[in-house]
Coordinates of C-alpha atoms in Angstrom, one line a residue:
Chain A
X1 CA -16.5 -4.1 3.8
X2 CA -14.1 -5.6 1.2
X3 CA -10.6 -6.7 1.8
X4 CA -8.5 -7.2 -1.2
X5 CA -5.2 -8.6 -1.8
X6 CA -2.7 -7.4 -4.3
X7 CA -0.1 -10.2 -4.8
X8 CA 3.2 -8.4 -5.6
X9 CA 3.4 -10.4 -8.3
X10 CA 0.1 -8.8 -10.2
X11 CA 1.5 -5.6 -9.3
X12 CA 5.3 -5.4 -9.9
X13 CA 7.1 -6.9 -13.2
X14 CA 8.6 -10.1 -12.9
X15 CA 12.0 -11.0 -13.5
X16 CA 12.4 -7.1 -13.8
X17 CA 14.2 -5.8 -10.3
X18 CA 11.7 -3.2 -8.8
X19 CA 10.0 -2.7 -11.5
X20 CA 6.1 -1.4 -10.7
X21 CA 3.9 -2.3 -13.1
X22 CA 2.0 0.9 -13.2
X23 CA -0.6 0.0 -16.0
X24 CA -2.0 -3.1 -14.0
X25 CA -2.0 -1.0 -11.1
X26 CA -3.8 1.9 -12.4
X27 CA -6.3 -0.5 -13.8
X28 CA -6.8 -2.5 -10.5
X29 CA -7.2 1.2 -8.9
X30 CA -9.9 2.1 -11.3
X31 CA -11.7 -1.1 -10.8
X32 CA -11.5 -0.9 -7.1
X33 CA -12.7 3.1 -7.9
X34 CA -15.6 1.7 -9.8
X35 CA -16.7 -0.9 -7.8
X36 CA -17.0 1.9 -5.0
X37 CA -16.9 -0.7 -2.0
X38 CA -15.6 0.5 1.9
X39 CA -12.2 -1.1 1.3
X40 CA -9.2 -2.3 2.7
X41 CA -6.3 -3.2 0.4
X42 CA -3.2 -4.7 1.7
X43 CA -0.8 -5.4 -1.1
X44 CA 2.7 -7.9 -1.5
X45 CA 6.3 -6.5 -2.1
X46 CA 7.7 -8.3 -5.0
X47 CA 11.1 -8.0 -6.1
X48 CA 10.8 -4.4 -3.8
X49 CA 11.4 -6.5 -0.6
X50 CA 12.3 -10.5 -0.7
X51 CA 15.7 -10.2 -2.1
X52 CA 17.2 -7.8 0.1
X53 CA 15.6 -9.3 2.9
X54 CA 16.4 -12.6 2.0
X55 CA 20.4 -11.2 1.1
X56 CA 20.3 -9.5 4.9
X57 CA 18.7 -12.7 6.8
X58 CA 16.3 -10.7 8.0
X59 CA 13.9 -13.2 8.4
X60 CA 15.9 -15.2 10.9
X61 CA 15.5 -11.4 13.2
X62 CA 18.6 -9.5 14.7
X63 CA 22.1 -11.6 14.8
X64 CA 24.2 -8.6 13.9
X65 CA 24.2 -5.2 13.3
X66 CA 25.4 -5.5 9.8
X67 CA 21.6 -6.2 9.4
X68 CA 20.4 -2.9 10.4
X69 CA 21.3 -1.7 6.7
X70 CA 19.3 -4.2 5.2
X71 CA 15.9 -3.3 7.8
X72 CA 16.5 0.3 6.8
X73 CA 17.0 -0.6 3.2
X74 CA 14.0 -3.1 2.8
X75 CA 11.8 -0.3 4.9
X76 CA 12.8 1.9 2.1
X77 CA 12.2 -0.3 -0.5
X78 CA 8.9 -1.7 0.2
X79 CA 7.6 2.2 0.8
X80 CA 8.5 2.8 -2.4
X81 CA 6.4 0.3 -4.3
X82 CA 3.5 1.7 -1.4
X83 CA 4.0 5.6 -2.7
X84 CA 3.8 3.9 -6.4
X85 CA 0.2 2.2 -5.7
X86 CA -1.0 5.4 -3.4
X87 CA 0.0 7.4 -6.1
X88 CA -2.5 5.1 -8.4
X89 CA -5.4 5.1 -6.0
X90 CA -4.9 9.2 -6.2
X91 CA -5.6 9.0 -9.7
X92 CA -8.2 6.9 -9.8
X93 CA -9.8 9.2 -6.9
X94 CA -9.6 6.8 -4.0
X95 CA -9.0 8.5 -0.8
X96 CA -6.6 6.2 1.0
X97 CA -4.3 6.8 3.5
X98 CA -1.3 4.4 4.0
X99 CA -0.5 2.2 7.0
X100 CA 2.8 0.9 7.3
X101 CA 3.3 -2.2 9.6
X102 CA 6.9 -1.4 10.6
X103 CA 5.3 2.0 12.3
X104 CA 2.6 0.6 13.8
X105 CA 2.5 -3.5 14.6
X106 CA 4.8 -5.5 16.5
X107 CA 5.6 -9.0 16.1
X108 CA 6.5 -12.0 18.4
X109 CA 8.8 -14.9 17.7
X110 CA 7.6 -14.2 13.7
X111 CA 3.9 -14.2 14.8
X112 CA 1.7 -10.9 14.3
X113 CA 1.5 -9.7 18.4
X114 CA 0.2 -6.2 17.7
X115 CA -1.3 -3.9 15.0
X116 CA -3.2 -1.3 15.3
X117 CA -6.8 -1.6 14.9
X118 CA -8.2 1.8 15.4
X119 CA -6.6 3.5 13.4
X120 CA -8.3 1.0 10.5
X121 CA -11.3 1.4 11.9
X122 CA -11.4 5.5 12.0
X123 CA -9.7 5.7 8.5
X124 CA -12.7 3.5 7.0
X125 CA -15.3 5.7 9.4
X126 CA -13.9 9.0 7.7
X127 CA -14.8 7.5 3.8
X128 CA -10.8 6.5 3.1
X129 CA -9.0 3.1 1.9
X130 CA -6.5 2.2 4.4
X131 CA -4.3 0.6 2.4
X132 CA -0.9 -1.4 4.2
X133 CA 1.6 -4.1 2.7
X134 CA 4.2 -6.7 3.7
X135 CA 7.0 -5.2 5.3
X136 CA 10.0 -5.2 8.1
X137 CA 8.5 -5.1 11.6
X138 CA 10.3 -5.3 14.9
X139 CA 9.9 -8.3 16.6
X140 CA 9.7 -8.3 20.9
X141 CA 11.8 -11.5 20.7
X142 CA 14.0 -11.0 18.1
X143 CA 14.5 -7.9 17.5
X144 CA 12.5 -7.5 13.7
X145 CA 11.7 -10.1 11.7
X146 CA 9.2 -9.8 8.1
X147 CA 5.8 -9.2 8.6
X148 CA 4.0 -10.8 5.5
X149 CA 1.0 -9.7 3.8
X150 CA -1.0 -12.7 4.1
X151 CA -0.2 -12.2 8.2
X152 CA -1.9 -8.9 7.8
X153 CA -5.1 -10.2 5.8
X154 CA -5.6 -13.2 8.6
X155 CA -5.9 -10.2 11.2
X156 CA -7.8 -7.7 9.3
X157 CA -10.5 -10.5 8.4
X158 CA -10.7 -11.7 12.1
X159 CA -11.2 -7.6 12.9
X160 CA -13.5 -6.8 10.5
X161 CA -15.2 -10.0 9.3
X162 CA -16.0 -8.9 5.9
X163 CA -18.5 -9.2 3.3
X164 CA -15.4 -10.6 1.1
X165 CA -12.4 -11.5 1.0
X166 CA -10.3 -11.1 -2.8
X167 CA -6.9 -12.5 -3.5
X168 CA -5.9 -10.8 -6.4
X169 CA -3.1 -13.3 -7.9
X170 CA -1.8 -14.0 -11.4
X171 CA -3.4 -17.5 -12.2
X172 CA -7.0 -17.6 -12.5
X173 CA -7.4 -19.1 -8.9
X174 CA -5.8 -22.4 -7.3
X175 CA -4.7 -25.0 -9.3
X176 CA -4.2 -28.6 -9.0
X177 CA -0.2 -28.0 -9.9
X178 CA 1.7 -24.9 -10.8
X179 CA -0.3 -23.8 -13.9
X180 CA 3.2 -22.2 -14.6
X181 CA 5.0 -25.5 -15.0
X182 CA 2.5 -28.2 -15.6
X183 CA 0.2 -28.1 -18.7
X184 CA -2.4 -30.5 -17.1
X185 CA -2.6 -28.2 -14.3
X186 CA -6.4 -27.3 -13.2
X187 CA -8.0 -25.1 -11.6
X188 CA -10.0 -25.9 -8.7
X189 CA -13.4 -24.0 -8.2
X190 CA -13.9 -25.1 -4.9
X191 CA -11.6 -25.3 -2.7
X192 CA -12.0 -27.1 0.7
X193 CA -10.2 -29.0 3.3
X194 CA -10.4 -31.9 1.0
X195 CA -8.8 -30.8 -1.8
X196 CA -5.8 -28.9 0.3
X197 CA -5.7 -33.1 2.1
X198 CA -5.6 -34.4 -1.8
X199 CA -2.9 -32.2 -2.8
X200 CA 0.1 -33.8 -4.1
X201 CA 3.1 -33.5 -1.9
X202 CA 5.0 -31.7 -4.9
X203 CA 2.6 -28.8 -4.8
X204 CA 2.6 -28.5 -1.0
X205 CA 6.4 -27.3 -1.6
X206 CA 7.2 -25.7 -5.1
X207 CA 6.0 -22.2 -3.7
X208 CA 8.9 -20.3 -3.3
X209 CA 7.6 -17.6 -1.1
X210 CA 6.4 -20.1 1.2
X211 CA 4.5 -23.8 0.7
X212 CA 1.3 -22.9 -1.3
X213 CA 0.1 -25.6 1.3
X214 CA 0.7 -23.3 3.8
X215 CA -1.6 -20.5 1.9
X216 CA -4.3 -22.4 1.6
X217 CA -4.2 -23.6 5.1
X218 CA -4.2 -20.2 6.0
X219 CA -6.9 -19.3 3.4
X220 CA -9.2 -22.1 4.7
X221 CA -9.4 -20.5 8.4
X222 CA -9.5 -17.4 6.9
X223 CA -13.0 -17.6 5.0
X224 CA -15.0 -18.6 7.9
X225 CA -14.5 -14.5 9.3
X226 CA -16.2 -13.8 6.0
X227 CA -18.9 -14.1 4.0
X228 CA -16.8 -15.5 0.8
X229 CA -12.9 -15.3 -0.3
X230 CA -11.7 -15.8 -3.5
X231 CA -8.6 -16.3 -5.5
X232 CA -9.2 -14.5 -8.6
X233 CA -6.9 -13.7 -11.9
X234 CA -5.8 -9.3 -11.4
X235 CA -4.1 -9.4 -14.0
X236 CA -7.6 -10.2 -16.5
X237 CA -9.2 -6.8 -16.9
X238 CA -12.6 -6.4 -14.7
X239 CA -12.5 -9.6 -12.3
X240 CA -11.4 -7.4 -9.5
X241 CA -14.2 -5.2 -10.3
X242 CA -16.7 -8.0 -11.0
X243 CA -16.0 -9.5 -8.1
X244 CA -16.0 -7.0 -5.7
X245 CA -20.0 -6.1 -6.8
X246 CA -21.0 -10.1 -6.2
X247 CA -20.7 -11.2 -9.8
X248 CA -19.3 -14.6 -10.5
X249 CA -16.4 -14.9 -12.2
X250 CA -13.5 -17.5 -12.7
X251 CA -11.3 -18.3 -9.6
X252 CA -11.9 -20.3 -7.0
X253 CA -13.5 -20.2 -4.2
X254 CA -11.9 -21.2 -0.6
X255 CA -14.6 -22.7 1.9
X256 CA -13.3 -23.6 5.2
X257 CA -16.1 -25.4 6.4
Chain B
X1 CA 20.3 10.4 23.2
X2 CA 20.3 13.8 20.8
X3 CA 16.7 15.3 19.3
X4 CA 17.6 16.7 16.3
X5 CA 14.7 19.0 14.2
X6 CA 15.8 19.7 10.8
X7 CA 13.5 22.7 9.5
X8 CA 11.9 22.1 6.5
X9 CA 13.4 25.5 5.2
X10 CA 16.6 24.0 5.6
X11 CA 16.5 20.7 3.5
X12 CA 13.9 22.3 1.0
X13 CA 14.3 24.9 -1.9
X14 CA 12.6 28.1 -1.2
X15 CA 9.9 29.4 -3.8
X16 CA 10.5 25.7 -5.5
X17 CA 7.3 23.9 -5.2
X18 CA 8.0 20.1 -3.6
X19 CA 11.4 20.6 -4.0
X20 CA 14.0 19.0 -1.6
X21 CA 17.7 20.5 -1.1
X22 CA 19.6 17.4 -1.8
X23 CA 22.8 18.8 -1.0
X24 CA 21.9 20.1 1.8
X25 CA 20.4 16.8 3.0
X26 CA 23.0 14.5 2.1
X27 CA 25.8 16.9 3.8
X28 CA 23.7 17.0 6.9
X29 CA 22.7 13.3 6.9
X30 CA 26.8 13.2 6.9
X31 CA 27.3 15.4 10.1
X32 CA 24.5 13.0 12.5
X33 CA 26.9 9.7 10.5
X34 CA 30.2 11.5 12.0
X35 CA 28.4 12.9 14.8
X36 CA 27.8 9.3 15.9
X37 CA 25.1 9.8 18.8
X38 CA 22.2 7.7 19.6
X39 CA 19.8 10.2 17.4
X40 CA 15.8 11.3 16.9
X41 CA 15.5 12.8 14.1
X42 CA 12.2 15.0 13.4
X43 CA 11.8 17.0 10.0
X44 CA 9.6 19.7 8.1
X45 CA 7.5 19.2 5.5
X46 CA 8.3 22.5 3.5
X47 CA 6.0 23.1 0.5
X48 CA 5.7 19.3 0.8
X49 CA 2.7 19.9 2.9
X50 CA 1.7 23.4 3.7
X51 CA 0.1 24.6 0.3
X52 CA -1.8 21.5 -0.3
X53 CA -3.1 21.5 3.5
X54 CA -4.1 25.0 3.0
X55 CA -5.8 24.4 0.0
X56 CA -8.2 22.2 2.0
X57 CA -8.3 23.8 5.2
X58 CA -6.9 20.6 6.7
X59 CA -6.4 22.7 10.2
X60 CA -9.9 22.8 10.5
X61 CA -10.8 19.2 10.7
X62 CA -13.9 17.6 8.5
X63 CA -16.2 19.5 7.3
X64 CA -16.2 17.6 3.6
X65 CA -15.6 14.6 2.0
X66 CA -14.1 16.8 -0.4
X67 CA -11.3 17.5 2.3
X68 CA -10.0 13.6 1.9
X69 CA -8.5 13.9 -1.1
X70 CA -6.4 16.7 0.5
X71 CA -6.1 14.1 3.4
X72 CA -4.5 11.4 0.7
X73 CA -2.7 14.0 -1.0
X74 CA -1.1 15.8 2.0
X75 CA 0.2 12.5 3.6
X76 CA 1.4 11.3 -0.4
X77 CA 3.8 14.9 -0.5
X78 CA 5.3 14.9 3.1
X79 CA 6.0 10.6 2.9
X80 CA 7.8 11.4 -0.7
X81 CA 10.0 14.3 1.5
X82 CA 10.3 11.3 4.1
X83 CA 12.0 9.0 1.8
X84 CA 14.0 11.1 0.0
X85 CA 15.4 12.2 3.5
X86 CA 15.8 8.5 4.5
X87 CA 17.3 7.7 0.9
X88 CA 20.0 10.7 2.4
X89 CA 20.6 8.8 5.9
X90 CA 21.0 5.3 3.7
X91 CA 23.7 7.3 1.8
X92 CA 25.1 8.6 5.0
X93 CA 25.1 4.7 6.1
X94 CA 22.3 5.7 9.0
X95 CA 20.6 2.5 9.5
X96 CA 17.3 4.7 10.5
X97 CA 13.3 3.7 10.7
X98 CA 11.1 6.3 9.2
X99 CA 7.7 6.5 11.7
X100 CA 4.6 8.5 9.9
X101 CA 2.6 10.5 12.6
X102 CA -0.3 9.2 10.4
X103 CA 0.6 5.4 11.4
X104 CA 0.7 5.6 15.0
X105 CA -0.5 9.0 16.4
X106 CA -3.7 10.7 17.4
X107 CA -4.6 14.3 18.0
X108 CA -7.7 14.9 20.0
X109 CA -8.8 18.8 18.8
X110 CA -5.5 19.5 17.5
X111 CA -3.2 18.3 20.6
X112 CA -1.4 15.4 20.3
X113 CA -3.0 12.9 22.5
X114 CA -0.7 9.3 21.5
X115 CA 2.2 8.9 19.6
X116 CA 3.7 5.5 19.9
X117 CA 6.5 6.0 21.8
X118 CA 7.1 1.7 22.3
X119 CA 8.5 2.0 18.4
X120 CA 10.7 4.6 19.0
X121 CA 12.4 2.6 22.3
X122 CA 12.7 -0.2 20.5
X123 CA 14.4 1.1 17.1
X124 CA 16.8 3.0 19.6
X125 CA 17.6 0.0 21.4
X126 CA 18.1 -1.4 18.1
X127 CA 20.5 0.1 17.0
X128 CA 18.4 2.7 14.5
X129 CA 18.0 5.9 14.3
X130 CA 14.2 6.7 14.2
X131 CA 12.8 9.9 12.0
X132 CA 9.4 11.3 12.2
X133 CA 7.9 14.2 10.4
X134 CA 4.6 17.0 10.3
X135 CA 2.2 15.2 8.6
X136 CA -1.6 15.0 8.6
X137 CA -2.8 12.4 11.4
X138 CA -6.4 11.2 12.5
X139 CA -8.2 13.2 15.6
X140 CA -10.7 11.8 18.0
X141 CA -12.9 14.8 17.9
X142 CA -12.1 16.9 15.0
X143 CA -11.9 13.7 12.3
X144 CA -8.2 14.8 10.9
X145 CA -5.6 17.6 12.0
X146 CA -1.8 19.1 11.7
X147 CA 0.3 17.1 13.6
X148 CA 3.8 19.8 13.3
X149 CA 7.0 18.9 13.8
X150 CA 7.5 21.0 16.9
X151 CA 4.1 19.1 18.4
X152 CA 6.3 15.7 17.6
X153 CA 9.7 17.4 19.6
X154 CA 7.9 18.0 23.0
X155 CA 6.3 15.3 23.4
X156 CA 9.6 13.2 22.3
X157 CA 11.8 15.6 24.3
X158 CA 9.3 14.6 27.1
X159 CA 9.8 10.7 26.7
X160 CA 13.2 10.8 26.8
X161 CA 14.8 13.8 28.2
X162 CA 17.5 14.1 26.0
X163 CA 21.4 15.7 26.1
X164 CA 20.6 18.1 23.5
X165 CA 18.0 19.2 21.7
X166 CA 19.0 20.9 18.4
X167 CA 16.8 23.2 16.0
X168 CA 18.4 23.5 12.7
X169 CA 16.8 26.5 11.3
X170 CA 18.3 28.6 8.0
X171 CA 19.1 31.2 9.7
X172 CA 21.9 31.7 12.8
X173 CA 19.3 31.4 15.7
X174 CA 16.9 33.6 17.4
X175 CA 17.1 37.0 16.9
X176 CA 16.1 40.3 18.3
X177 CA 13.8 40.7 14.7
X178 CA 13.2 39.3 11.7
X179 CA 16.7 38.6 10.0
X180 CA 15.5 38.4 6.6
X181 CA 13.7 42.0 6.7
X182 CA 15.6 43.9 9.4
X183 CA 19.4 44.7 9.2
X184 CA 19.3 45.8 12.5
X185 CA 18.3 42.4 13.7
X186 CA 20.2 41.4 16.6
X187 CA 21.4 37.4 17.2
X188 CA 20.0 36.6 20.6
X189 CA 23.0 33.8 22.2
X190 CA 20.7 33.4 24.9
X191 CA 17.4 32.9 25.2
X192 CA 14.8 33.1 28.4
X193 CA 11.8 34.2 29.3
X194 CA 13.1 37.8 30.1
X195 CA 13.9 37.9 26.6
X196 CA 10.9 36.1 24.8
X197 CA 8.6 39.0 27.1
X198 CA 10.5 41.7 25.9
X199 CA 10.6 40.9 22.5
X200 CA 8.5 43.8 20.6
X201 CA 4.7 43.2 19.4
X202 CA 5.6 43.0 15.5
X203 CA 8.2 40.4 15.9
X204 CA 5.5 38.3 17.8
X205 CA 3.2 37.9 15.0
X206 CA 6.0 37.6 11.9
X207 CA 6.6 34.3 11.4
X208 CA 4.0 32.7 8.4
X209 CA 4.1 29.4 10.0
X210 CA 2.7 30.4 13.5
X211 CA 3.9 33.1 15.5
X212 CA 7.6 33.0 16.3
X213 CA 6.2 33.7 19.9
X214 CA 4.5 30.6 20.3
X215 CA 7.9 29.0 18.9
X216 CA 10.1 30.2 21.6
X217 CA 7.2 30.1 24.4
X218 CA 7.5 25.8 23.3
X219 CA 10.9 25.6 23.5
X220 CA 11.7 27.6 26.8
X221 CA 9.1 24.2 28.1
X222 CA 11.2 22.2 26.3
X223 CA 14.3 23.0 27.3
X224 CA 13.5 22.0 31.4
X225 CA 13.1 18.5 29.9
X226 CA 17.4 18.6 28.5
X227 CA 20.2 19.2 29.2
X228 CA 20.8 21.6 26.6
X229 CA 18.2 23.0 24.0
X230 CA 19.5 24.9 21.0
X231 CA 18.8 26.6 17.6
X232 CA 21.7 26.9 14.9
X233 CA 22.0 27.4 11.7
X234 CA 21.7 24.1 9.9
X235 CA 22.3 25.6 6.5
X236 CA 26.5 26.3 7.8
X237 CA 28.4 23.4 7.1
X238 CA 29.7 21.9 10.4
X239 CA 27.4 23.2 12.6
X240 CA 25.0 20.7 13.4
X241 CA 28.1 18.1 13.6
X242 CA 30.0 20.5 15.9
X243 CA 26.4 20.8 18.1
X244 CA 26.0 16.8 18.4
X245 CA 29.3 16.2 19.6
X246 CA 29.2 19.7 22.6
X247 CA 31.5 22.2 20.7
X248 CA 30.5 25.6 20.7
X249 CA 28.8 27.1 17.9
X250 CA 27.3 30.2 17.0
X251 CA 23.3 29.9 17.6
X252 CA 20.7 30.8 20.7
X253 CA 21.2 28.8 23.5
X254 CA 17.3 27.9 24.9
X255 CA 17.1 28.5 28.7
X256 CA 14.3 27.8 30.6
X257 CA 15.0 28.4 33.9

């Protein structure tokens, strides 16, 4: 089994306000179609969730009922971009059925407590994608709070150890510095607990969805539940589909050890 | 707490394929906002769901892989319904959380055997108003099934005993024969078993959506679970607000004795 990664950011336009980007997606779907893998996708929200969740607090869980709005509204939101890539897999004939965290997983003090397993496991047994993305979850402590979609990888992985793991960003893979800002950025092939310790400080913070540190970390304990994970490039035509057969192709590779 | 079913013939378009009643929807959503009750709210699917469902024999389980794009496509239709109705409630200022049957329930041979009823405590407690819909959900034995609406009323009617349960159907309640095709047919204000065994063979087997026997024979059970179980006319403007808050309105009165 494959689990992939669609960062909201290969997948929505940036800069434009909920904005899908449709043709990347429909590509991505075809790939995924083509590469005809047992799958699990679980994609990002883009612009579709982090501002009004970000305008609403809703990351710091229930301090008012003003709030409430913004759960319903990001809930809303976020499924919208999810109809927009099930719609996608459709046409590219992909069977998936979609599994939204705020219906079925439960957090604690921020931390993923509870999601439901089975229901992965008997979608994949009947031949169909479950597919499920970042979202607004409640939260037994306080109230909701935002479930992320790297929170939902690190479980799925330790469930299903799989065959690979592909993070779909897009950058070709990890850099040394943000490729975006620094022209003597480059790109690590290999990426270990070494190279996250050799990091430059600056990196560890200039993420603004959360320290890139912090990913890799999270990358690193995530590969040893599978057999390889990758950062690849989605937005260059065929590296999803490349790598989900096996081929090598640019990105890097995270080995935790 | 209030259970409110809105039948999909009443937010829908008749004879428009996939087709929702905006107007309809957004004056309802309107009457539950001034209504102002802790609220359930279960909906339809309309043509959202039934043709497509048909098409694959989704009622009979798998058979075929072929069936799973009906699966995808089913559970697509009925979630773009769902968040057109949840766009209504946003308008309506309803903070509510939308909870797909296909997330979090499980039919074993076509009975509903779990539902998550956790998520609906706690988006109550919250503050929320949560909404669930028929849909096409995973089953233990039979791979996939038709999870209805009126599956999803009992069992939530049995979790939390409500004040009032209210059917908002598109026509004034139960009556003595079909409405649509019988001028003679009578409006029955109340309705118990006495009247559910006399009711004559024809009328037992009329409705297209399962027999309007079967209906009433559910919600006679139901209506030991609250205080007070009726069926109105959702389609009259007022109504369903006049129902939440105890006023007397024109409908069948459920009484199961």
């Amino acid at each position: 089994m494959i689990l992939v990664k669609l960062g909201g950011s290969v997948i929505t336009h940036k800069n434009k306000y909920r904005s899908l980007n449709l043709k990347a997606m429909e590509r991505l779907a075809a790939e995924m179609a083509r590469a005809g893998k047992p799958l699990v996708l679980v994609h990002g929200a883009g612009s579709f969730g982090h501002l009004v969740a970000h305008e609403f607090h809703l990351d710091q869980g229930f301090q008012d009922k003003k709030q409430l709005e913004g759960v319903a509204k990001v809930q809303l939101d976020v499924r919208d971009l999810n109809q927009m890539v099930m719609r996608s897999l459709e046409v590219a004939e992909i069977p998936a059925a979609s599994i939204p965290p705020s219906a079925c997983a439960l957090l604690e003090s921020g931390k993923l407590k509870a999601l439901d397993m089975e229901l992965f496991h008997r979608y994949l047994d009947l031949g169909m994608v479950p597919v499920t993305f970042g979202d607004v979850v409640l939260d037994r402590i306080n109230g909701f709070g935002i479930c992320s979609g790297d929170q939902l990888i690190f479980r799925l992985a330790r469930e299903f150890k799989p065959e690979r793991i592909i993070f779909c960003a897009d950058v070709d893979g990890i850099f040394s510095r943000d490729p975006n800002l620094d022209p003597d950025a480059r790109l690590i092939e290999k990426v270990d607990r070494g190279v996250l310790d050799a990091l430059p400080r600056t990196t560890r913070h200039t993420d603004v969805t959360g320290s890139i540190y912090g990913k890799i970390e999270c990358m690193l304990r995530m590969s040893r539940m599978a057999q390889s994970t990758m950062v690849i490039n989605g937005s260059v035509e065929g590296r999803l589909e490349r790598a989900m057969k096996g081929e090598k192709v640019l990105g890097s590779m995270v080995v935790g050890g």
